[in-house]
Amino acid sequence: MSGVLDAAYDAAAAAVRAAPRVIVAAHENPDGDAIGSLVGAVRGLRAAGVDAIGVRAPDELPREYRWLDDGDTVTSTPEGEGWLLLAVDCGSEARIAVPEGVRERAALVVDLDHHHDNTRFGDINIVDAEAACSAMMVRELLGRLGVGLTPAIATPLYVGLVSDTGRFQYSNTDARAFYAAAELVGTGAQPQEVFQRVYESVQASKLRLLARALGRIELRLGGRLAVTWLTRADIAETGADEAATDGVIDSLRAIEGVEVAAFIREAANGSRHKVSLRSANGIVDVSRIARAGGGGGHPRAAGFSSDLDRPELVALIEHEAAPDLG
Ligand code: AMP
Ligand code: MN
Ligand code: MN
């Protein structure tokens, strides 16, 4: 670990100890790493004797991760002010999903994240782009606070690790990720139970929605760009919930010859569309495409929100991807 990173963990641990209260938050449209890191941090901080509260936006959590939050988060603004805000898995300040007033009433912000394009928005920035997930970084911070892992803490952290590594298959799956997995399983995370709850509890409506997206796959740039899309009507007509679009992009990326996968979905609120991008082999840095669209992310998994219409989005993605695929 670099000296800078090591010092950032120590500074964050000291700040947590000195804070009257710690509010933990993750990003909007939370994934397994966001929820797992948030819940794991709240439980771990409480085990360290810290007054910790988890907060999140009022939207429902994705069904497969709902079981993780056992009353560990609130969707309203806590009383008081002058807290330390610990933002986990957020690449930029705009990504932090908190109820009204939470950000403004924090006295100090700690940014704990593994996105390579993290904007270092915190007063203390613990940014480790080599970490497979933020959950591993939460574990490191908890270690510096003297917290011993228990099944209740290890389980959400393990979910973060499993989901961000694509069940230990993506390019971020390194020895450190497996050591972290060994420790988390050794302290009570149950791989089979996590698999059952996260991946084997799918609603039929989600598969019907997936079928619509798969039926529309369009190959461009000589088969190296795969695009598909879903509308509000698709979501309404299949009866699927909002988070059921998760996973569509994985099928696109798996197509032989595809380097860039793009999934465009009509958003429920805010911007008109939400775009997910994946790079199959790392030939194209999709976070660059996402930044061109106003978002960001990792080289192999990125996204953005946009008011452009679908043909405009396809043109933008194709235009940005083409030079690298030439
Ligand atoms: P998703 O396709 O929603 O799973 O997002 C993949 C990754 O892209 C996330 O882990 C984020 O790092 C990043 N990302 C997605 N949407 C945005 C956005 N609007 N702004 C910045 N980064 C984003
Ligand atoms: Mn995330
Ligand atoms: Mn993550």
Tab-separated table of C-alpha atoms and ligand atoms in Angstrom:
chain	number	residue	atom	x	y	z
A	1	MET	CA	0.000	0.000	0.000
A	2	SER	CA	1.318	3.446	-0.877
A	3	GLY	CA	2.254	5.844	1.899
A	4	VAL	CA	-0.412	8.301	0.765
A	5	LEU	CA	-3.140	5.692	0.951
A	6	ASP	CA	-1.903	4.373	4.276
A	7	ALA	CA	-1.907	7.891	5.716
A	8	ALA	CA	-5.416	8.512	4.361
A	9	TYR	CA	-6.762	5.432	6.186
A	10	ASP	CA	-5.111	6.576	9.412
A	11	ALA	CA	-6.416	10.125	9.019
A	12	ALA	CA	-9.930	8.793	8.356
A	13	ALA	CA	-9.781	6.463	11.377
A	14	ALA	CA	-8.698	9.356	13.600
A	15	ALA	CA	-11.414	11.621	12.193
A	16	VAL	CA	-14.051	8.921	12.772
A	17	ARG	CA	-12.913	8.573	16.382
A	18	ALA	CA	-13.094	12.338	16.880
A	19	ALA	CA	-16.488	12.819	15.193
A	20	PRO	CA	-19.636	13.254	17.290
A	21	ARG	CA	-21.522	11.107	14.789
A	22	VAL	CA	-20.757	9.425	11.461
A	23	ILE	CA	-23.274	9.400	8.633
A	24	VAL	CA	-22.536	6.764	6.001
A	25	ALA	CA	-23.851	7.102	2.451
A	26	ALA	CA	-23.311	5.436	-0.930
A	27	HIS	CA	-24.237	6.271	-4.527
A	28	GLU	CA	-27.580	6.587	-6.316
A	29	ASN	CA	-28.922	3.468	-8.061
A	30	PRO	CA	-26.951	1.477	-5.506
A	31	ASP	CA	-25.319	-1.777	-6.578
A	32	GLY	CA	-24.099	-4.620	-4.370
A	33	ASP	CA	-20.852	-2.847	-3.542
A	34	ALA	CA	-22.625	0.407	-2.636
A	35	ILE	CA	-25.168	-1.287	-0.356
A	36	GLY	CA	-22.716	-3.830	1.009
A	37	SER	CA	-20.123	-1.168	1.805
A	38	LEU	CA	-22.741	1.087	3.381
A	39	VAL	CA	-24.298	-1.577	5.595
A	40	GLY	CA	-20.927	-3.141	6.446
A	41	ALA	CA	-19.530	0.258	7.407
A	42	VAL	CA	-22.511	1.138	9.616
A	43	ARG	CA	-22.357	-2.184	11.460
A	44	GLY	CA	-18.591	-2.083	11.766
A	45	LEU	CA	-18.507	1.486	13.034
A	46	ARG	CA	-21.158	0.672	15.622
A	47	ALA	CA	-19.062	-2.304	16.720
A	48	ALA	CA	-16.225	0.176	17.221
A	49	GLY	CA	-18.466	2.189	19.524
A	50	VAL	CA	-19.010	4.956	16.975
A	51	ASP	CA	-22.437	6.629	16.718
A	52	ALA	CA	-23.077	5.702	13.076
A	53	ILE	CA	-26.178	6.113	10.916
A	54	GLY	CA	-26.581	4.856	7.358
A	55	VAL	CA	-28.569	7.069	4.993
A	56	ARG	CA	-29.826	6.516	1.466
A	57	ALA	CA	-32.194	8.054	-1.052
A	58	PRO	CA	-35.858	7.096	-0.597
A	59	ASP	CA	-35.978	4.889	-3.744
A	60	GLU	CA	-36.433	1.215	-3.102
A	61	LEU	CA	-33.308	-0.891	-3.004
A	62	PRO	CA	-32.810	-3.478	-5.750
A	63	ARG	CA	-34.718	-6.557	-4.635
A	64	GLU	CA	-31.655	-8.824	-4.531
A	65	TYR	CA	-29.948	-6.565	-1.997
A	66	ARG	CA	-32.927	-5.591	0.147
A	67	TRP	CA	-32.280	-8.366	2.667
A	68	LEU	CA	-28.891	-6.834	3.494
A	69	ASP	CA	-30.409	-3.714	4.973
A	70	ASP	CA	-31.835	-4.844	8.279
A	71	GLY	CA	-32.822	-1.386	9.473
A	72	ASP	CA	-29.235	-0.208	9.001
A	73	THR	CA	-30.197	2.816	6.915
A	74	VAL	CA	-32.734	5.627	7.109
A	75	THR	CA	-34.133	7.662	4.231
A	76	SER	CA	-34.746	10.815	6.266
A	77	THR	CA	-32.272	13.434	7.460
A	78	PRO	CA	-30.947	12.658	10.946
A	79	GLU	CA	-31.204	15.275	13.692
A	80	GLY	CA	-28.284	17.551	14.364
A	81	GLU	CA	-25.281	18.646	12.362
A	82	GLY	CA	-21.504	18.747	12.440
A	83	TRP	CA	-21.225	15.074	11.521
A	84	LEU	CA	-18.586	13.270	9.582
A	85	LEU	CA	-20.058	12.123	6.266
A	86	LEU	CA	-18.435	8.907	5.057
A	87	ALA	CA	-19.221	8.483	1.343
A	88	VAL	CA	-18.519	4.952	0.116
A	89	ASP	CA	-18.207	3.828	-3.527
A	90	CYS	CA	-18.929	7.345	-4.892
A	91	GLY	CA	-16.665	8.588	-7.684
A	92	SER	CA	-17.802	12.174	-7.303
A	93	GLU	CA	-19.743	14.356	-4.914
A	94	ALA	CA	-22.741	14.450	-7.261
A	95	ARG	CA	-23.051	10.670	-6.973
A	96	ILE	CA	-23.629	10.682	-3.195
A	97	ALA	CA	-27.237	9.704	-2.528
A	98	VAL	CA	-28.377	11.394	0.675
A	99	PRO	CA	-31.614	12.906	1.973
A	100	GLU	CA	-31.936	16.722	1.808
A	101	GLY	CA	-29.538	18.685	3.953
A	102	VAL	CA	-27.244	15.823	4.919
A	103	ARG	CA	-24.317	16.982	2.819
A	104	GLU	CA	-24.688	20.612	3.946
A	105	ARG	CA	-24.821	19.719	7.607
A	106	ALA	CA	-21.690	17.582	7.572
A	107	ALA	CA	-18.585	19.190	9.051
A	108	LEU	CA	-16.164	16.794	7.381
A	109	VAL	CA	-16.414	14.508	4.356
A	110	VAL	CA	-14.441	11.277	3.999
A	111	ASP	CA	-14.376	9.884	0.473
A	112	LEU	CA	-13.703	6.119	0.460
A	113	ASP	CA	-13.764	4.758	-3.067
A	114	HIS	CA	-12.068	2.674	-5.755
A	115	HIS	CA	-13.021	4.539	-8.953
A	116	HIS	CA	-9.955	5.548	-10.952
A	117	ASP	CA	-11.620	8.818	-11.917
A	118	ASN	CA	-12.615	9.709	-8.341
A	119	THR	CA	-12.681	13.507	-8.100
A	120	ARG	CA	-11.253	13.583	-4.557
A	121	PHE	CA	-14.182	15.570	-3.276
A	122	GLY	CA	-13.588	14.753	0.388
A	123	ASP	CA	-11.676	16.505	3.122
A	124	ILE	CA	-9.995	13.118	3.459
A	125	ASN	CA	-9.767	10.973	0.329
A	126	ILE	CA	-9.091	7.258	0.606
A	127	VAL	CA	-8.976	6.350	-3.056
A	128	ASP	CA	-7.593	2.978	-4.143
A	129	ALA	CA	-8.207	2.297	-7.822
A	130	GLU	CA	-6.477	-1.066	-7.416
A	131	ALA	CA	-9.089	-2.290	-4.951
A	132	ALA	CA	-11.641	-4.602	-6.568
A	133	CYS	CA	-14.429	-3.078	-4.504
A	134	SER	CA	-15.132	-0.418	-1.906
A	135	ALA	CA	-16.204	-3.109	0.548
A	136	MET	CA	-12.570	-4.286	0.877
A	137	MET	CA	-11.604	-0.730	1.668
A	138	VAL	CA	-14.297	-0.501	4.350
A	139	ARG	CA	-12.793	-3.647	5.842
A	140	GLU	CA	-9.372	-1.955	5.926
A	141	LEU	CA	-10.777	1.134	7.636
A	142	LEU	CA	-12.603	-1.015	10.201
A	143	GLY	CA	-9.354	-2.869	10.881
A	144	ARG	CA	-7.713	0.422	11.758
A	145	LEU	CA	-10.510	1.081	14.209
A	146	GLY	CA	-9.820	-2.255	15.873
A	147	VAL	CA	-13.048	-3.884	14.720
A	148	GLY	CA	-13.150	-7.680	14.611
A	149	LEU	CA	-15.293	-9.095	11.818
A	150	THR	CA	-18.541	-10.858	12.695
A	151	PRO	CA	-20.975	-12.611	10.328
A	152	ALA	CA	-23.204	-9.503	10.351
A	153	ILE	CA	-20.314	-7.291	9.202
A	154	ALA	CA	-18.607	-9.793	6.898
A	155	THR	CA	-21.750	-10.678	4.939
A	156	PRO	CA	-22.534	-7.264	3.401
A	157	LEU	CA	-18.835	-6.716	2.682
A	158	TYR	CA	-18.697	-10.091	0.948
A	159	VAL	CA	-21.716	-9.134	-1.169
A	160	GLY	CA	-19.835	-5.999	-2.278
A	161	LEU	CA	-16.849	-8.100	-3.252
A	162	VAL	CA	-18.872	-10.751	-5.086
A	163	SER	CA	-20.928	-8.242	-7.038
A	164	ASP	CA	-18.132	-5.861	-8.069
A	165	THR	CA	-15.880	-8.724	-9.216
A	166	GLY	CA	-18.704	-10.357	-11.193
A	167	ARG	CA	-18.519	-13.347	-8.866
A	168	PHE	CA	-14.719	-13.365	-9.083
A	169	GLN	CA	-14.574	-13.270	-12.884
A	170	TYR	CA	-13.846	-9.674	-13.921
A	171	SER	CA	-10.396	-8.234	-14.570
A	172	ASN	CA	-10.337	-6.647	-11.097
A	173	THR	CA	-10.331	-10.132	-9.545
A	174	ASP	CA	-6.804	-10.388	-8.180
A	175	ALA	CA	-5.080	-12.172	-5.309
A	176	ARG	CA	-6.067	-9.391	-2.918
A	177	ALA	CA	-9.735	-9.955	-3.759
A	178	PHE	CA	-9.402	-13.661	-2.965
A	179	TYR	CA	-7.572	-12.966	0.298
A	180	ALA	CA	-10.379	-10.589	1.233
A	181	ALA	CA	-12.916	-13.273	0.299
A	182	ALA	CA	-11.080	-15.842	2.419
A	183	GLU	CA	-11.129	-13.514	5.411
A	184	LEU	CA	-14.803	-12.603	4.991
A	185	VAL	CA	-15.850	-16.232	4.570
A	186	GLY	CA	-13.597	-17.186	7.472
A	187	THR	CA	-15.450	-14.729	9.705
A	188	GLY	CA	-18.946	-15.803	8.761
A	189	ALA	CA	-19.992	-14.752	5.244
A	190	GLN	CA	-21.768	-17.704	3.615
A	191	PRO	CA	-21.081	-17.930	-0.141
A	192	GLN	CA	-23.959	-20.285	-0.903
A	193	GLU	CA	-26.452	-18.162	1.018
A	194	VAL	CA	-25.268	-15.002	-0.743
A	195	PHE	CA	-25.504	-16.746	-4.124
A	196	GLN	CA	-29.034	-17.920	-3.318
A	197	ARG	CA	-30.244	-14.529	-2.138
A	198	VAL	CA	-28.526	-12.338	-4.722
A	199	TYR	CA	-28.492	-14.442	-7.883
A	200	GLU	CA	-31.046	-17.208	-7.477
A	201	SER	CA	-34.069	-15.236	-6.334
A	202	VAL	CA	-34.996	-13.728	-9.692
A	203	GLN	CA	-38.580	-12.673	-10.477
A	204	ALA	CA	-40.086	-13.997	-13.708
A	205	SER	CA	-40.944	-10.366	-14.588
A	206	LYS	CA	-37.239	-9.557	-14.622
A	207	LEU	CA	-36.603	-12.331	-17.133
A	208	ARG	CA	-39.498	-11.092	-19.289
A	209	LEU	CA	-37.934	-7.636	-19.269
A	210	LEU	CA	-34.539	-9.127	-20.120
A	211	ALA	CA	-36.145	-10.989	-23.014
A	212	ARG	CA	-37.356	-7.692	-24.482
A	213	ALA	CA	-33.894	-6.178	-24.247
A	214	LEU	CA	-32.258	-9.260	-25.751
A	215	GLY	CA	-34.755	-9.242	-28.599
A	216	ARG	CA	-33.566	-5.772	-29.628
A	217	ILE	CA	-29.817	-6.220	-29.647
A	218	GLU	CA	-28.241	-4.245	-32.433
A	219	LEU	CA	-24.655	-4.839	-33.518
A	220	ARG	CA	-22.664	-1.911	-34.899
A	221	LEU	CA	-19.061	-1.141	-35.805
A	222	GLY	CA	-18.635	-4.523	-37.449
A	223	GLY	CA	-20.034	-6.382	-34.462
A	224	ARG	CA	-17.757	-4.768	-31.914
A	225	LEU	CA	-20.422	-2.502	-30.418
A	226	ALA	CA	-23.634	-4.046	-29.065
A	227	VAL	CA	-26.524	-1.769	-28.144
A	228	THR	CA	-29.931	-2.403	-26.686
A	229	TRP	CA	-32.614	-0.437	-24.872
A	230	LEU	CA	-35.714	-0.505	-22.684
A	231	THR	CA	-38.506	2.004	-22.217
A	232	ARG	CA	-40.810	2.881	-19.334
A	233	ALA	CA	-43.521	0.946	-21.166
A	234	ASP	CA	-41.344	-2.196	-21.148
A	235	ILE	CA	-40.914	-1.908	-17.408
A	236	ALA	CA	-44.622	-1.218	-16.830
A	237	GLU	CA	-45.892	-3.942	-19.162
A	238	THR	CA	-43.665	-6.690	-17.786
A	239	GLY	CA	-44.462	-5.628	-14.228
A	240	ALA	CA	-40.764	-5.626	-13.422
A	241	ASP	CA	-39.400	-3.280	-10.793
A	242	GLU	CA	-37.024	-0.452	-11.489
A	243	ALA	CA	-33.852	-2.320	-10.618
A	244	ALA	CA	-34.778	-5.293	-12.817
A	245	THR	CA	-32.798	-3.785	-15.692
A	246	ASP	CA	-29.618	-4.731	-13.807
A	247	GLY	CA	-27.834	-7.491	-15.637
A	248	VAL	CA	-29.054	-6.698	-19.155
A	249	ILE	CA	-25.636	-5.274	-19.934
A	250	ASP	CA	-23.857	-8.497	-18.895
A	251	SER	CA	-25.566	-10.445	-21.666
A	252	LEU	CA	-24.486	-7.865	-24.250
A	253	ARG	CA	-20.881	-7.952	-23.147
A	254	ALA	CA	-20.831	-11.741	-23.446
A	255	ILE	CA	-21.477	-11.695	-27.196
A	256	GLU	CA	-18.549	-13.007	-29.203
A	257	GLY	CA	-16.624	-10.199	-30.897
A	258	VAL	CA	-18.242	-7.425	-28.830
A	259	GLU	CA	-15.785	-4.974	-27.295
A	260	VAL	CA	-18.239	-2.318	-26.105
A	261	ALA	CA	-21.699	-3.035	-24.717
A	262	ALA	CA	-24.194	-0.200	-24.298
A	263	PHE	CA	-27.570	-0.390	-22.635
A	264	ILE	CA	-29.912	2.594	-22.769
A	265	ARG	CA	-32.910	2.744	-20.504
A	266	GLU	CA	-35.547	5.385	-20.147
A	267	ALA	CA	-35.259	6.797	-16.628
A	268	ALA	CA	-38.135	7.134	-14.157
A	269	ASN	CA	-37.158	10.623	-13.088
A	270	GLY	CA	-34.362	13.142	-13.457
A	271	SER	CA	-32.662	12.749	-16.809
A	272	ARG	CA	-34.440	11.196	-19.754
A	273	HIS	CA	-32.087	8.232	-20.181
A	274	LYS	CA	-29.567	6.270	-18.182
A	275	VAL	CA	-26.765	4.600	-20.112
A	276	SER	CA	-24.661	1.667	-18.940
A	277	LEU	CA	-21.405	0.862	-20.708
A	278	ARG	CA	-19.084	-2.139	-20.456
A	279	SER	CA	-15.786	-2.977	-22.103
A	280	ALA	CA	-15.348	-6.686	-22.803
A	281	ASN	CA	-11.565	-6.826	-23.078
A	282	GLY	CA	-10.330	-3.439	-21.955
A	283	ILE	CA	-9.526	-2.287	-25.506
A	284	VAL	CA	-11.865	0.655	-25.058
A	285	ASP	CA	-11.895	2.710	-21.846
A	286	VAL	CA	-15.646	3.102	-21.481
A	287	SER	CA	-15.265	5.621	-18.643
A	288	ARG	CA	-14.015	7.990	-21.356
A	289	ILE	CA	-17.203	7.478	-23.351
A	290	ALA	CA	-19.212	7.979	-20.154
A	291	ARG	CA	-17.400	11.236	-19.403
A	292	ALA	CA	-18.170	12.427	-22.934
A	293	GLY	CA	-21.819	11.854	-22.011
A	294	GLY	CA	-21.506	13.623	-18.665
A	295	GLY	CA	-20.888	10.617	-16.383
A	296	GLY	CA	-17.939	8.453	-15.436
A	297	GLY	CA	-16.919	5.142	-13.929
A	298	HIS	CA	-14.275	2.480	-14.347
A	299	PRO	CA	-12.376	1.672	-17.578
A	300	ARG	CA	-14.483	-1.473	-18.000
A	301	ALA	CA	-17.778	-0.415	-16.384
A	302	ALA	CA	-19.135	3.079	-16.658
A	303	GLY	CA	-22.323	5.022	-17.148
A	304	PHE	CA	-24.046	8.347	-17.553
A	305	SER	CA	-27.422	10.027	-17.406
A	306	SER	CA	-28.565	12.131	-20.330
A	307	ASP	CA	-31.457	14.081	-21.810
A	308	LEU	CA	-30.472	13.114	-25.368
A	309	ASP	CA	-32.882	10.859	-27.252
A	310	ARG	CA	-31.990	7.283	-28.102
A	311	PRO	CA	-30.680	7.787	-31.658
A	312	GLU	CA	-28.530	10.663	-30.410
A	313	LEU	CA	-27.134	8.484	-27.640
A	314	VAL	CA	-26.327	5.646	-30.023
A	315	ALA	CA	-24.567	8.119	-32.326
A	316	LEU	CA	-22.568	9.560	-29.424
A	317	ILE	CA	-21.467	6.127	-28.177
A	318	GLU	CA	-20.589	4.942	-31.678
A	319	HIS	CA	-18.650	8.142	-32.366
A	320	GLU	CA	-16.678	7.836	-29.110
A	321	ALA	CA	-15.995	4.100	-29.444
A	322	ALA	CA	-15.071	4.061	-33.147
A	323	PRO	CA	-11.518	5.493	-32.920
A	324	ASP	CA	-10.373	2.823	-30.438
A	325	LEU	CA	-11.923	0.098	-32.515
A	326	GLY	CA	-10.403	1.294	-35.770
B	1	AMP	P1	-24.016	0.809	-14.044
B	1	AMP	O1	-23.960	0.586	-15.508
B	1	AMP	O2	-25.154	1.672	-13.625
B	1	AMP	O3	-23.869	-0.452	-13.263
B	1	AMP	O4	-22.735	1.664	-13.708
B	1	AMP	C1	-21.455	1.147	-13.891
B	1	AMP	C2	-20.444	2.082	-13.276
B	1	AMP	O5	-20.472	3.306	-13.976
B	1	AMP	C3	-20.760	2.445	-11.832
B	1	AMP	O6	-20.100	1.580	-10.954
B	1	AMP	C4	-20.231	3.838	-11.733
B	1	AMP	O7	-18.864	3.772	-11.460
B	1	AMP	C5	-20.359	4.407	-13.112
B	1	AMP	N1	-21.523	5.273	-13.351
B	1	AMP	C6	-22.764	4.890	-13.703
B	1	AMP	N2	-23.585	5.952	-13.877
B	1	AMP	C7	-22.836	7.045	-13.626
B	1	AMP	C8	-23.093	8.457	-13.625
B	1	AMP	N3	-24.287	8.965	-13.932
B	1	AMP	N4	-22.069	9.273	-13.302
B	1	AMP	C9	-20.850	8.776	-12.990
B	1	AMP	N5	-20.551	7.468	-12.991
B	1	AMP	C10	-21.508	6.609	-13.295
B	2	MN	MN	-20.944	0.896	-7.187
B	3	MN	MN	-17.683	-0.408	-6.364
